[in-house]
mmCIF file of C-alpha atoms in Angstrom:
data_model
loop_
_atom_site.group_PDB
_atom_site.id
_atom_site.type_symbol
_atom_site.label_atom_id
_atom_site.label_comp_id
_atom_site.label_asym_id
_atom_site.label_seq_id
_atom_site.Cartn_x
_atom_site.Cartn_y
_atom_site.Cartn_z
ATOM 1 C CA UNK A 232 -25.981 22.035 -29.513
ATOM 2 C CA UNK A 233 -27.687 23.941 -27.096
ATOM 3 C CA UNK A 234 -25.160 26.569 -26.461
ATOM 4 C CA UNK A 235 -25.413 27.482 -30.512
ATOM 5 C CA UNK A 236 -29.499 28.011 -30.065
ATOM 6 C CA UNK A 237 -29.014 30.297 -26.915
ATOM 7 C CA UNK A 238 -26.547 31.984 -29.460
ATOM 8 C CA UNK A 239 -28.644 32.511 -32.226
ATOM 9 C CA UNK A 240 -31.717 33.653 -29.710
ATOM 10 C CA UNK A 241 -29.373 35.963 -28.002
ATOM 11 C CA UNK A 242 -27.875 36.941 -31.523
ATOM 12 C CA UNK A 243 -31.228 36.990 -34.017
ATOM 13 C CA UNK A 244 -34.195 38.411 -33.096
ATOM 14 C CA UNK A 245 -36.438 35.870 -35.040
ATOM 15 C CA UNK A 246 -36.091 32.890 -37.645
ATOM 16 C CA UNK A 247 -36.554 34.357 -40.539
ATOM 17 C CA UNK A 248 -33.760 37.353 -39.611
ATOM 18 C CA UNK A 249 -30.933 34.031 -39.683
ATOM 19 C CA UNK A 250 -29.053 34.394 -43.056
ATOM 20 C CA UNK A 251 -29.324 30.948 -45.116
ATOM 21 C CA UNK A 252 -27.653 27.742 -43.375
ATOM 22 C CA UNK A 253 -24.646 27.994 -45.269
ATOM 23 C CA UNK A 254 -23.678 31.350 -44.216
ATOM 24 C CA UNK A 255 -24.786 30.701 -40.771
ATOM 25 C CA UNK A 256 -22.968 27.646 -40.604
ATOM 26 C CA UNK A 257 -20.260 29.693 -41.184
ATOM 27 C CA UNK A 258 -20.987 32.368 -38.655
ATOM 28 C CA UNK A 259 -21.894 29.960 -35.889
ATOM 29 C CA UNK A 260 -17.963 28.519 -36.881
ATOM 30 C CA UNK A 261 -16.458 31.948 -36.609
ATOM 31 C CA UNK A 262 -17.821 32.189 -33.301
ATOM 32 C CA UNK A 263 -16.094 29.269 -32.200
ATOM 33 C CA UNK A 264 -18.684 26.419 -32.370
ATOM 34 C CA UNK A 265 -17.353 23.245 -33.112
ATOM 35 C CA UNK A 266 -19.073 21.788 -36.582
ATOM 36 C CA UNK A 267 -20.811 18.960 -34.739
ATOM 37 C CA UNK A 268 -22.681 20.851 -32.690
ATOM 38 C CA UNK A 269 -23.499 23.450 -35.437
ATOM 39 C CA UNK A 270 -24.515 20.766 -37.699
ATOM 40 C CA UNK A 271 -26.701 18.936 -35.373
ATOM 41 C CA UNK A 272 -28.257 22.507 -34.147
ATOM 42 C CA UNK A 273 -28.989 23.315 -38.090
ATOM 43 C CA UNK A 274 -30.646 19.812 -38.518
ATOM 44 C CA UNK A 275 -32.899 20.671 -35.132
ATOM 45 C CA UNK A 276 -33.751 23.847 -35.882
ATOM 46 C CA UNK A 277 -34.983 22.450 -39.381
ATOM 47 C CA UNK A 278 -37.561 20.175 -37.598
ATOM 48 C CA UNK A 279 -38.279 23.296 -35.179
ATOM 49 C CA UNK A 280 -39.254 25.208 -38.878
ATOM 50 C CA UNK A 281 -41.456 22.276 -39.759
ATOM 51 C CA UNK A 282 -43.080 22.586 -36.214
ATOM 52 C CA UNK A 283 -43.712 26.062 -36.455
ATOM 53 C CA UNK A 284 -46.065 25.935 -39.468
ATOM 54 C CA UNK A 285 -47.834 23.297 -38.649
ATOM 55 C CA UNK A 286 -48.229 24.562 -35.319
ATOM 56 C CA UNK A 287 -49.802 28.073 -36.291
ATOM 57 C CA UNK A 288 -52.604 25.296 -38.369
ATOM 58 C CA UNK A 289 -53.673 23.550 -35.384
ATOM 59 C CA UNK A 290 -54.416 26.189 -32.238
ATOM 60 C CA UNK A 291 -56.654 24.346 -29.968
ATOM 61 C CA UNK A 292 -57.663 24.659 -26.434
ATOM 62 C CA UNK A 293 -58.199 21.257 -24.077
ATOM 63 C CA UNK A 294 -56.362 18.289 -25.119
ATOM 64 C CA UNK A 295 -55.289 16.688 -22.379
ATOM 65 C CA UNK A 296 -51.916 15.163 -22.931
ATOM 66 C CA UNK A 297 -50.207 10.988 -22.256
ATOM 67 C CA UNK A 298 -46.739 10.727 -22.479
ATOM 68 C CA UNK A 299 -45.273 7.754 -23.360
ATOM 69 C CA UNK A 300 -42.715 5.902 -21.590
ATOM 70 C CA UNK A 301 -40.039 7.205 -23.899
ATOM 71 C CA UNK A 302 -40.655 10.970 -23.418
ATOM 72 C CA UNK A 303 -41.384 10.623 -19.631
ATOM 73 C CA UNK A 304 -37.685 9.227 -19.779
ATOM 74 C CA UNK A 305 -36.467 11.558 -22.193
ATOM 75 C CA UNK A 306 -37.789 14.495 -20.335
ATOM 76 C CA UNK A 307 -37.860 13.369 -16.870
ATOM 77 C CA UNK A 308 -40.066 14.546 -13.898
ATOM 78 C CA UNK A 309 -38.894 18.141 -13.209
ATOM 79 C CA UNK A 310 -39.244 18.936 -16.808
ATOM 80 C CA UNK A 311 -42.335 17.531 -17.245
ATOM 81 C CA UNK A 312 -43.866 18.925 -14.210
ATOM 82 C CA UNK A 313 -42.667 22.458 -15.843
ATOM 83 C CA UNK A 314 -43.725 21.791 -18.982
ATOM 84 C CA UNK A 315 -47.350 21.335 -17.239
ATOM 85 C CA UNK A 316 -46.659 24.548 -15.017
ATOM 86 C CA UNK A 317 -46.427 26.716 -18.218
ATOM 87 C CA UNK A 318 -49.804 24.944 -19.440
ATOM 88 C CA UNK A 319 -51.528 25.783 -16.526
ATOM 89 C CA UNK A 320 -50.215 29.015 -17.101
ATOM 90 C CA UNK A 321 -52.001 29.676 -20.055
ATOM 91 C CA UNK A 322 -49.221 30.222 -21.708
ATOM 92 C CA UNK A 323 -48.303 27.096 -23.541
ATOM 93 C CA UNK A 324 -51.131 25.974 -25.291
ATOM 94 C CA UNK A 325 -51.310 21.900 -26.797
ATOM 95 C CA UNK A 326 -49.917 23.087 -30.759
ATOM 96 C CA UNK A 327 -46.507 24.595 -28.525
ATOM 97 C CA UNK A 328 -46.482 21.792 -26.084
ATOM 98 C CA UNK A 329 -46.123 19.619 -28.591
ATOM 99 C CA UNK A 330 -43.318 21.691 -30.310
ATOM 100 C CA UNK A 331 -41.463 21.107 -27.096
ATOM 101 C CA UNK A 332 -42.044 17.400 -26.707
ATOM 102 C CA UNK A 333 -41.138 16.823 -30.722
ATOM 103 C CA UNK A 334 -37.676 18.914 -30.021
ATOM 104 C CA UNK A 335 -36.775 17.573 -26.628
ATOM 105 C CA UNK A 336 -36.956 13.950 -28.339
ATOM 106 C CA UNK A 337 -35.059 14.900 -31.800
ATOM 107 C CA UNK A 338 -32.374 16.866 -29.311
ATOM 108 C CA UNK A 339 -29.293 14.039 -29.219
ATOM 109 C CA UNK A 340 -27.994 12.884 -26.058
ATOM 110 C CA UNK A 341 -29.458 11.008 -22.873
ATOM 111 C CA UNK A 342 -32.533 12.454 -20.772
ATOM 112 C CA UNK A 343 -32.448 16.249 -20.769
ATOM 113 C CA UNK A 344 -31.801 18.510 -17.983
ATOM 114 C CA UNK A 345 -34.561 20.900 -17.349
ATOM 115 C CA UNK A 346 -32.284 24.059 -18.516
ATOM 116 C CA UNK A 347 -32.016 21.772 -21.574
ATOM 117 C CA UNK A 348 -35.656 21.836 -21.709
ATOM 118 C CA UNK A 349 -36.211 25.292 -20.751
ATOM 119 C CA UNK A 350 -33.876 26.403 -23.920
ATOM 120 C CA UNK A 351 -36.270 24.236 -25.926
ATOM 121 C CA UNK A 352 -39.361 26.263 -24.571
ATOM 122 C CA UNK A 353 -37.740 29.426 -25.923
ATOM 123 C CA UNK A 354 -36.866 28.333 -29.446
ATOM 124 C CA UNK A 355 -40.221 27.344 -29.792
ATOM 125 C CA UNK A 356 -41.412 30.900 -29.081
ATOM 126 C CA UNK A 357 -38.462 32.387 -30.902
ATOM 127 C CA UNK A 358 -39.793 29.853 -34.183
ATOM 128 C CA UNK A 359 -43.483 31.236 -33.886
ATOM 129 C CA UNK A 360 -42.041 35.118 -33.459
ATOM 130 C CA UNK A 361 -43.537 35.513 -29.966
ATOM 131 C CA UNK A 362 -41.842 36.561 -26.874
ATOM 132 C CA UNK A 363 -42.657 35.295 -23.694
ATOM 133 C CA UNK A 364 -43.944 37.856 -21.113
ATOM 134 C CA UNK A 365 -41.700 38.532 -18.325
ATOM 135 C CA UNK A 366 -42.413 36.281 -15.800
ATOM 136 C CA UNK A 367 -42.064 33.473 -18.186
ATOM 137 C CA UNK A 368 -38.864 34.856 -19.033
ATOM 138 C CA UNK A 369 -37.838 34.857 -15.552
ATOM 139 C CA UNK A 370 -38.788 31.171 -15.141
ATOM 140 C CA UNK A 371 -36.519 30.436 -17.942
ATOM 141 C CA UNK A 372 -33.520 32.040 -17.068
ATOM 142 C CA UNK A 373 -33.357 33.069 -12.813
ATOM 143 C CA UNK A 374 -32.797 29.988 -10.849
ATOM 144 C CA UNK A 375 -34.864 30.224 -7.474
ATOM 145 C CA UNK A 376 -31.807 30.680 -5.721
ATOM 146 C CA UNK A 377 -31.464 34.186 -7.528
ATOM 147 C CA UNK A 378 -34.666 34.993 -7.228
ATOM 148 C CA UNK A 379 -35.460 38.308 -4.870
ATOM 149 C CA UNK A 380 -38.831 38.142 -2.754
ATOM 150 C CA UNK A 381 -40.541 41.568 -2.933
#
């Protein structure tokens, strides 16, 4: 499932430039993604949709956040200490953290690996039409092995 959302990030620019599920569906098979994973992808990024709007209602500043014994499972400690880094960051506020935490648990599977999680980060940005400034972008995608000290 994952490897179809880096697809459609890499492929459409926001949501709302996808063309309707069925044709997409259809795309994504073209491309050679097997119907499974397109189908559960489709049925995530629906909750991702619902996320979105109800996200843009509820932009506040200083909730502090518990995570239950499920998502501290789900997500694990290196995700959850990045999730946390990109708070402190300023630039995931509570409505988006909680975009993240609602996909990571509706994503199938056993816990997620952080590049699991980080994918997750950026479809909620790609849902709301933002794009995340640079260094957030490098966060996402340059492991710190790749990374070149200036």
């Amino acid at each position: 499932m994952f490897d179809v959302l880096v697809y459609l990030y890499e492929n459409y620019w926001r949501p709302d430039a996808c063309p309707d599920q069925r044709q997409l569906s259809r795309k994504l098979s073209a491309a050679g993604f097997e119907r499974d994973d397109i189908q559960e992808a489709l049925h995530w990024l629906d909750g991702l949709a619902a996320g979105a709007e109800a996200c843009v209602d509820r932009q506040r500043e200083g909730s502090h956040r518990v995570y239950t014994d499920a998502e501290r499972e789900r997500l694990g400690d290196e995700s959850l200490g990045f999730i946390r880094f990109l708070e402190s960051a300023g630039v995931l506020p509570p409505p988006m953290r909680e975009m993240v935490i609602d996909r990571a648990t509706a994503a199938g599977g056993g816990p997620l690996d952080l590049d699991d999680v980080k994918v997750i980060v950026l479809m909620v940005f790609w849902s709301l039409g933002e794009e995340p400034d640079a260094l957030i972008l490098d966060e996402l995608f340059v492991t710190p092995e790749e990374r070149v000290i200036n």
